[in-house]
Coordinates of C-alpha atoms in Angstrom, one line a residue:
X1 CA -0.1 0.2 0.3
X2 CA 1.2 3.4 -0.9
X3 CA 2.1 6.4 1.2
X4 CA 2.1 9.6 -0.1
X5 CA 2.0 13.4 1.0
X6 CA -0.6 15.6 -0.8
X7 CA -0.6 19.5 0.1
X8 CA -3.5 21.7 -0.7
X9 CA -4.0 25.6 0.4
X10 CA -6.8 27.8 0.7
X11 CA -7.4 31.7 1.8
X12 CA -9.8 34.6 3.5
X13 CA -11.9 36.7 2.4
X14 CA -9.3 39.2 3.0
X15 CA -6.8 38.0 0.5
X16 CA -6.2 40.7 -2.4
X17 CA -7.6 38.0 -5.1
X18 CA -10.6 36.9 -3.0
X19 CA -11.3 40.9 -2.6
X20 CA -11.5 41.1 -6.5
X21 CA -13.6 37.6 -6.7
X22 CA -16.4 39.2 -4.3
X23 CA -16.7 42.3 -5.9
X24 CA -17.0 41.0 -9.3
X25 CA -19.7 38.4 -7.9
X26 CA -21.5 40.4 -6.3
X27 CA -21.9 42.9 -9.1
X28 CA -23.2 39.6 -11.0
X29 CA -25.7 38.4 -7.9
X30 CA -26.7 42.4 -8.1
X31 CA -27.3 42.2 -12.0
X32 CA -29.3 38.9 -11.6
X33 CA -31.4 40.4 -8.7
X34 CA -33.4 42.8 -11.7
X35 CA -32.7 40.9 -14.6
X36 CA -32.7 37.2 -14.9
X37 CA -31.2 37.1 -18.3
X38 CA -28.3 39.5 -17.4
X39 CA -24.7 38.9 -19.4
X40 CA -22.0 39.5 -17.2
X41 CA -18.2 39.5 -17.1
X42 CA -16.4 41.6 -14.7
X43 CA -12.9 41.5 -13.8
X44 CA -11.9 43.2 -10.9
X45 CA -7.9 44.4 -10.2
X46 CA -6.7 45.5 -6.6
X47 CA -3.2 47.6 -6.2
X48 CA -2.1 49.9 -3.1
X49 CA -5.3 52.1 -2.4
X50 CA -6.5 51.3 -6.4
X51 CA -9.5 49.3 -7.3
X52 CA -10.0 48.9 -11.1
X53 CA -13.0 47.4 -12.6
X54 CA -13.5 46.3 -16.3
X55 CA -15.0 44.1 -18.7
X56 CA -18.9 43.6 -20.5
X57 CA -22.4 43.8 -18.7
X58 CA -25.3 43.6 -21.1
X59 CA -28.6 43.9 -18.6
X60 CA -31.6 46.3 -17.8
X61 CA -30.1 46.3 -14.1
X62 CA -29.4 49.7 -12.9
X63 CA -26.6 49.3 -10.6
X64 CA -24.2 51.3 -9.0
X65 CA -21.0 49.5 -9.3
X66 CA -18.7 51.8 -7.3
X67 CA -20.8 51.6 -4.5
X68 CA -20.9 48.1 -4.4
X69 CA -17.2 47.8 -4.4
X70 CA -16.8 50.2 -1.4
X71 CA -19.5 47.9 0.3
X72 CA -17.5 44.7 0.1
X73 CA -14.5 46.5 1.3
X74 CA -15.9 47.8 3.9
X75 CA -17.8 44.5 4.8
X76 CA -14.2 42.3 4.2
X77 CA -12.8 44.8 7.1
X78 CA -10.4 46.9 4.7
X79 CA -10.2 50.1 6.8
X80 CA -6.3 51.3 6.8
X81 CA -4.9 52.4 4.1
X82 CA -1.5 52.0 6.1
X83 CA -1.7 48.3 6.4
X84 CA -3.8 46.9 3.7
X85 CA -6.7 49.4 2.0
X86 CA -9.6 52.2 2.8
X87 CA -13.0 51.4 1.5
X88 CA -13.6 54.9 2.1
X89 CA -10.8 56.6 0.7
X90 CA -9.6 54.3 -2.4
X91 CA -9.5 55.0 -5.5
X92 CA -12.0 53.4 -7.9
X93 CA -11.9 53.2 -11.8
X94 CA -14.4 51.8 -13.6
X95 CA -14.5 50.6 -17.4
X96 CA -17.4 48.4 -18.7
X97 CA -18.9 47.8 -21.9
X98 CA -21.7 45.5 -23.4
X99 CA -21.2 42.0 -24.2
X100 CA -19.5 41.4 -28.1
X101 CA -22.5 40.9 -30.5
X102 CA -20.2 38.1 -31.8
X103 CA -20.1 36.1 -28.5
X104 CA -23.8 36.9 -28.4
X105 CA -24.6 35.9 -31.6
X106 CA -23.9 32.2 -30.2
X107 CA -25.2 32.4 -26.4
X108 CA -28.6 33.9 -27.6
X109 CA -29.2 30.8 -29.0
X110 CA -28.6 28.6 -26.5
X111 CA -25.1 28.0 -26.7
X112 CA -22.1 27.8 -25.4
X113 CA -20.2 31.1 -24.7
X114 CA -17.0 29.9 -25.3
X115 CA -14.8 27.2 -26.4
X116 CA -12.9 25.2 -23.5
X117 CA -12.8 22.1 -21.1
X118 CA -14.2 22.0 -17.8
X119 CA -13.4 19.4 -14.6
X120 CA -15.8 17.8 -12.0
X121 CA -14.2 15.7 -9.2
X122 CA -16.0 13.9 -5.7
X123 CA -14.3 11.2 -3.8
X124 CA -15.5 9.5 -0.4
X125 CA -12.6 10.9 1.6
X126 CA -15.0 13.8 3.7
X127 CA -18.6 14.0 4.2
X128 CA -18.9 16.8 2.1
X129 CA -17.1 14.4 -0.8
X130 CA -14.3 16.7 -1.1
X131 CA -10.1 16.0 -1.0
X132 CA -9.0 16.0 2.9
X133 CA -6.6 18.6 2.1
X134 CA -8.6 21.3 0.4
X135 CA -11.3 20.6 3.2
X136 CA -9.3 21.1 6.4
X137 CA -7.6 24.0 4.5
X138 CA -10.9 25.9 3.5
X139 CA -12.4 24.9 7.8
X140 CA -8.8 26.7 8.6
X141 CA -9.3 29.6 6.6
X142 CA -12.7 30.2 7.2
X143 CA -12.0 29.8 11.0
X144 CA -9.3 32.5 11.0
X145 CA -12.1 34.7 9.7
X146 CA -14.8 34.4 12.0
X147 CA -12.2 34.9 15.1
X148 CA -11.0 38.0 13.3
X149 CA -14.5 39.3 12.9
X150 CA -16.0 38.2 16.1
X151 CA -13.4 39.6 18.3
X152 CA -12.4 36.5 19.6
X153 CA -8.7 37.5 18.4
X154 CA -8.9 41.0 17.9
X155 CA -5.5 41.9 16.7
X156 CA -6.0 40.1 13.3
X157 CA -6.3 42.1 10.0
X158 CA -8.1 40.5 7.2
X159 CA -5.5 38.9 5.0
X160 CA -4.4 35.6 5.4
X161 CA -3.6 31.8 4.1
X162 CA -3.7 28.3 5.1
X163 CA -2.1 25.3 4.0
X164 CA -2.3 21.7 5.0
X165 CA -0.3 19.0 4.0
X166 CA -1.9 15.4 4.3
X167 CA -0.6 11.8 4.6
X168 CA -2.4 9.1 3.1
X169 CA -2.2 5.4 3.5
X170 CA -3.1 4.0 -0.1
X171 CA -6.2 6.4 -0.6
X172 CA -7.1 7.0 3.0
X173 CA -5.9 10.4 4.8
X174 CA -4.3 8.7 7.6
X175 CA -2.7 12.0 9.6
X176 CA -1.7 15.2 9.1
X177 CA 1.5 16.0 8.3
X178 CA 1.7 20.1 8.2
X179 CA -0.3 22.6 8.8
X180 CA 0.6 26.3 7.8
X181 CA -1.0 29.3 8.4
X182 CA 0.0 33.2 7.8
X183 CA -2.1 36.0 9.0
X184 CA -1.6 39.4 8.9
X185 CA -2.1 41.4 12.2
X186 CA -1.6 44.7 14.1
X187 CA 2.0 45.8 14.2
X188 CA 2.1 45.7 18.3
X189 CA 1.3 42.0 18.5
X190 CA 3.5 39.9 20.3
X191 CA 4.4 37.1 17.8
X192 CA 4.4 34.4 20.8
X193 CA 0.7 35.6 21.7
X194 CA -0.6 34.9 17.9
X195 CA 0.9 31.6 17.6
X196 CA -0.8 30.7 20.6
X197 CA -4.2 32.0 19.8
X198 CA -3.8 30.5 16.6
X199 CA -3.1 26.8 17.8
X200 CA -5.6 27.2 20.3
X201 CA -8.6 29.0 18.8
X202 CA -8.1 28.1 15.4
X203 CA -6.3 24.6 14.5
X204 CA -7.6 23.5 17.7
X205 CA -10.9 23.7 17.3
X206 CA -11.2 22.8 13.5
X207 CA -8.9 19.9 13.2
X208 CA -9.8 16.6 14.5
X209 CA -7.9 15.5 17.7
X210 CA -6.8 12.2 15.9
X211 CA -5.3 13.6 12.5
X212 CA -2.4 15.6 14.7
X213 CA 0.2 13.8 16.5
X214 CA 3.7 14.7 17.8
X215 CA 5.1 14.7 14.3
X216 CA 3.1 17.1 13.0
X217 CA 4.4 20.5 12.6
X218 CA 2.9 23.2 13.1
X219 CA 4.1 27.0 11.2
X220 CA 2.1 30.1 12.1
X221 CA 3.5 33.3 10.2
X222 CA 7.3 31.6 9.6
X223 CA 8.6 35.1 8.8
X224 CA 7.7 36.6 12.0
X225 CA 5.7 39.3 10.8
X226 CA 2.7 39.9 8.7
X227 CA 1.5 43.5 8.9
X228 CA 1.4 45.0 5.4
X229 CA -1.2 43.0 3.6
X230 CA -4.4 43.3 1.3
X231 CA -3.9 45.1 -2.0
X232 CA -1.3 46.7 -0.4
X233 CA 1.1 43.9 0.3
X234 CA 0.1 42.2 -3.0
X235 CA -2.0 43.0 -6.3
X236 CA -5.1 40.9 -6.3
X237 CA -7.2 39.9 -9.7
X238 CA -10.5 38.3 -10.4
X239 CA -9.9 34.2 -10.9
X240 CA -6.2 33.8 -9.7
X241 CA -7.4 31.3 -7.1
X242 CA -8.4 28.6 -9.2
X243 CA -7.0 25.7 -7.4
X244 CA -8.6 27.0 -3.9
X245 CA -11.7 27.6 -5.5
X246 CA -12.0 24.1 -7.0
X247 CA -10.3 20.8 -5.4
X248 CA -6.8 22.3 -4.4
X249 CA -4.7 20.7 -7.0
X250 CA -6.3 16.8 -6.5
X251 CA -8.2 17.0 -9.4
X252 CA -7.3 18.7 -13.0
X253 CA -8.5 22.1 -14.4
X254 CA -9.7 23.4 -17.0
X255 CA -8.3 26.7 -16.5
X256 CA -11.2 29.0 -16.7
X257 CA -12.1 30.7 -13.7
X258 CA -15.3 31.4 -12.0
X259 CA -16.2 34.6 -10.9
X260 CA -17.8 37.3 -12.4
X261 CA -19.2 35.6 -15.2
X262 CA -22.9 34.6 -15.6
X263 CA -24.2 31.0 -16.2
X264 CA -24.0 31.3 -20.1
X265 CA -20.1 30.9 -19.5
X266 CA -19.4 27.2 -19.3
X267 CA -16.4 27.8 -17.4
X268 CA -18.5 28.3 -14.4
X269 CA -21.6 26.7 -15.1
X270 CA -20.7 23.2 -16.5
X271 CA -17.9 23.1 -14.2
X272 CA -20.4 23.5 -11.5
X273 CA -22.6 20.6 -13.3
X274 CA -19.5 18.0 -13.5
X275 CA -19.4 18.5 -9.6
X276 CA -22.9 17.7 -9.2
X277 CA -22.4 14.7 -11.0
X278 CA -19.2 13.3 -10.2
X279 CA -20.5 13.7 -6.3
X280 CA -23.7 11.9 -7.3
X281 CA -22.0 9.0 -8.5
X282 CA -19.8 8.6 -5.4
X283 CA -22.9 8.9 -3.2
X284 CA -25.0 6.5 -5.1
X285 CA -22.0 4.0 -4.9
X286 CA -20.9 3.9 -8.5
X287 CA -17.3 4.9 -7.5
X288 CA -15.1 5.5 -4.4
X289 CA -13.4 8.8 -6.7
X290 CA -14.9 9.7 -9.7
X291 CA -13.3 12.7 -11.9
X292 CA -15.4 14.2 -15.3
X293 CA -14.0 16.1 -18.4
X294 CA -16.0 18.0 -20.4
X295 CA -15.5 20.0 -23.8
X296 CA -17.4 22.7 -25.7
X297 CA -17.2 24.8 -28.7
X298 CA -18.5 28.1 -28.8
X299 CA -22.1 28.6 -29.9
X300 CA -22.4 25.1 -30.0
X301 CA -25.1 23.5 -27.6
X302 CA -23.9 20.0 -26.9
X303 CA -20.8 19.1 -25.6
X304 CA -17.9 17.9 -28.1
X305 CA -16.5 15.0 -25.3
X306 CA -17.3 13.4 -22.0
X307 CA -14.5 11.5 -20.2
X308 CA -15.5 9.5 -16.8
X309 CA -12.0 8.3 -14.6
X310 CA -13.0 6.1 -11.6
X311 CA -9.5 5.3 -11.1
X312 CA -10.3 2.0 -10.7
X313 CA -13.1 2.1 -8.1
X314 CA -15.7 1.4 -10.3
X315 CA -17.8 -1.8 -10.9
X316 CA -18.9 -0.4 -14.1
X317 CA -16.7 0.7 -17.1
X318 CA -16.3 4.0 -17.8
X319 CA -18.0 3.8 -21.0
X320 CA -20.8 2.6 -19.1
X321 CA -21.0 5.5 -16.4
X322 CA -20.6 8.0 -19.9
X323 CA -23.8 6.5 -21.5
X324 CA -25.7 6.8 -17.8
X325 CA -24.6 10.6 -17.9
X326 CA -26.0 11.0 -21.4
X327 CA -29.1 9.7 -20.5
X328 CA -29.7 11.4 -17.3
X329 CA -28.8 14.6 -17.6
X330 CA -28.9 17.7 -20.3
X331 CA -25.5 18.9 -20.5
X332 CA -26.8 21.7 -22.7
X333 CA -25.6 25.1 -21.2
X334 CA -29.4 26.3 -20.7
X335 CA -30.0 22.5 -19.6
X336 CA -27.4 23.2 -17.0
X337 CA -29.0 26.6 -16.4
X338 CA -32.3 25.6 -15.9
X339 CA -31.1 22.2 -14.0
X340 CA -29.0 24.0 -11.2
X341 CA -31.6 27.2 -11.4
X342 CA -27.8 29.5 -12.1
X343 CA -30.1 32.6 -13.1
X344 CA -30.3 33.2 -9.1
X345 CA -28.4 35.3 -7.2
X346 CA -26.2 33.3 -5.5
X347 CA -22.7 33.6 -6.2
X348 CA -21.5 35.5 -3.3
X349 CA -22.2 32.5 -1.4
X350 CA -19.4 30.8 -3.8
X351 CA -16.6 33.5 -3.7
X352 CA -14.7 32.3 -0.7
X353 CA -13.9 29.0 0.5
X354 CA -14.2 26.9 -2.2
X355 CA -17.0 26.7 -5.0
X356 CA -17.3 23.0 -3.7
X357 CA -18.6 21.2 -0.4
X358 CA -21.2 23.6 0.9
X359 CA -24.1 22.2 1.4
X360 CA -26.4 25.1 0.6
X361 CA -25.5 25.2 -3.2
X362 CA -27.8 23.5 -5.8
X363 CA -24.8 21.7 -7.5
X364 CA -23.8 19.9 -3.8
X365 CA -27.3 18.5 -3.9
X366 CA -27.6 14.5 -3.4
X367 CA -30.2 12.6 -6.0
X368 CA -31.2 9.4 -6.9
X369 CA -29.3 8.0 -9.5

């Protein structure tokens, strides 16, 4: 039986890339609240005390893009231009046009909004059918934000990252080899206090005791200081955390980002659908883990190809599973949108701590196959 180590990372909502994702997804949601047929493809860029929002929107909705951005920056907790960003004084540039008529030509007839390849994945490692390393990294990142916002650890600032290395025995997560947390903090905090608080109030509250042993390594702010963060410490950009958003590198990725895109973009909608199908194949006992690939051409309704890989964990052939998928699910863009209800303003729920493994999202619903 093969032993190996696998590592995944997550980030908090104050990470500059996630700030950008959140602004872009909020713009999408605000459009969909007023016009469910909105076409949105919005990118956000953050640097120092500047936010730039650009892209294409075709909608009957009336929205205040600048106010949306300031509200989200405030919600995350950026209010100090000396350490990260200030929602009150930051500069916001907006450059938004309408969707290209060449793209609309294909989408208006129910075709895919772009060509591309997408992947979906699920395994029985966790109750959420997610790989263990990304599951643990997301839990830590979410808890890191919670103890900041509730004041349980009052000296934390919004930016932060987590990373977990899991030792596998065969396909079973055996123990955690390493936990790494880097969190932004106020300048006058003693590093020993920070390490103790993060260990007791974040790590021990989240990670099961049985997964940590005397050989587990824990690193907290390994440079010793993390005061400058957010867009002041590093630029942020929509769509740059695609592995954090999916399976932590444990499964393949087609390369398309999610945030700021409406569901006519199969980068987003088809990836959600494939997660739904893979999860239900595992939940219904067809396999212990499952990865599905699909491909589309712009303007065409039916996918060009479907590929299933169960890594030798299914009693059915992968050809049989492909036929089952074709029989059970409508994989046209409009079929996916209708099945998952993707014209609803649900996208802010997806932005942080992964797009998969959250029970309140429609693609996570378990059905009988």
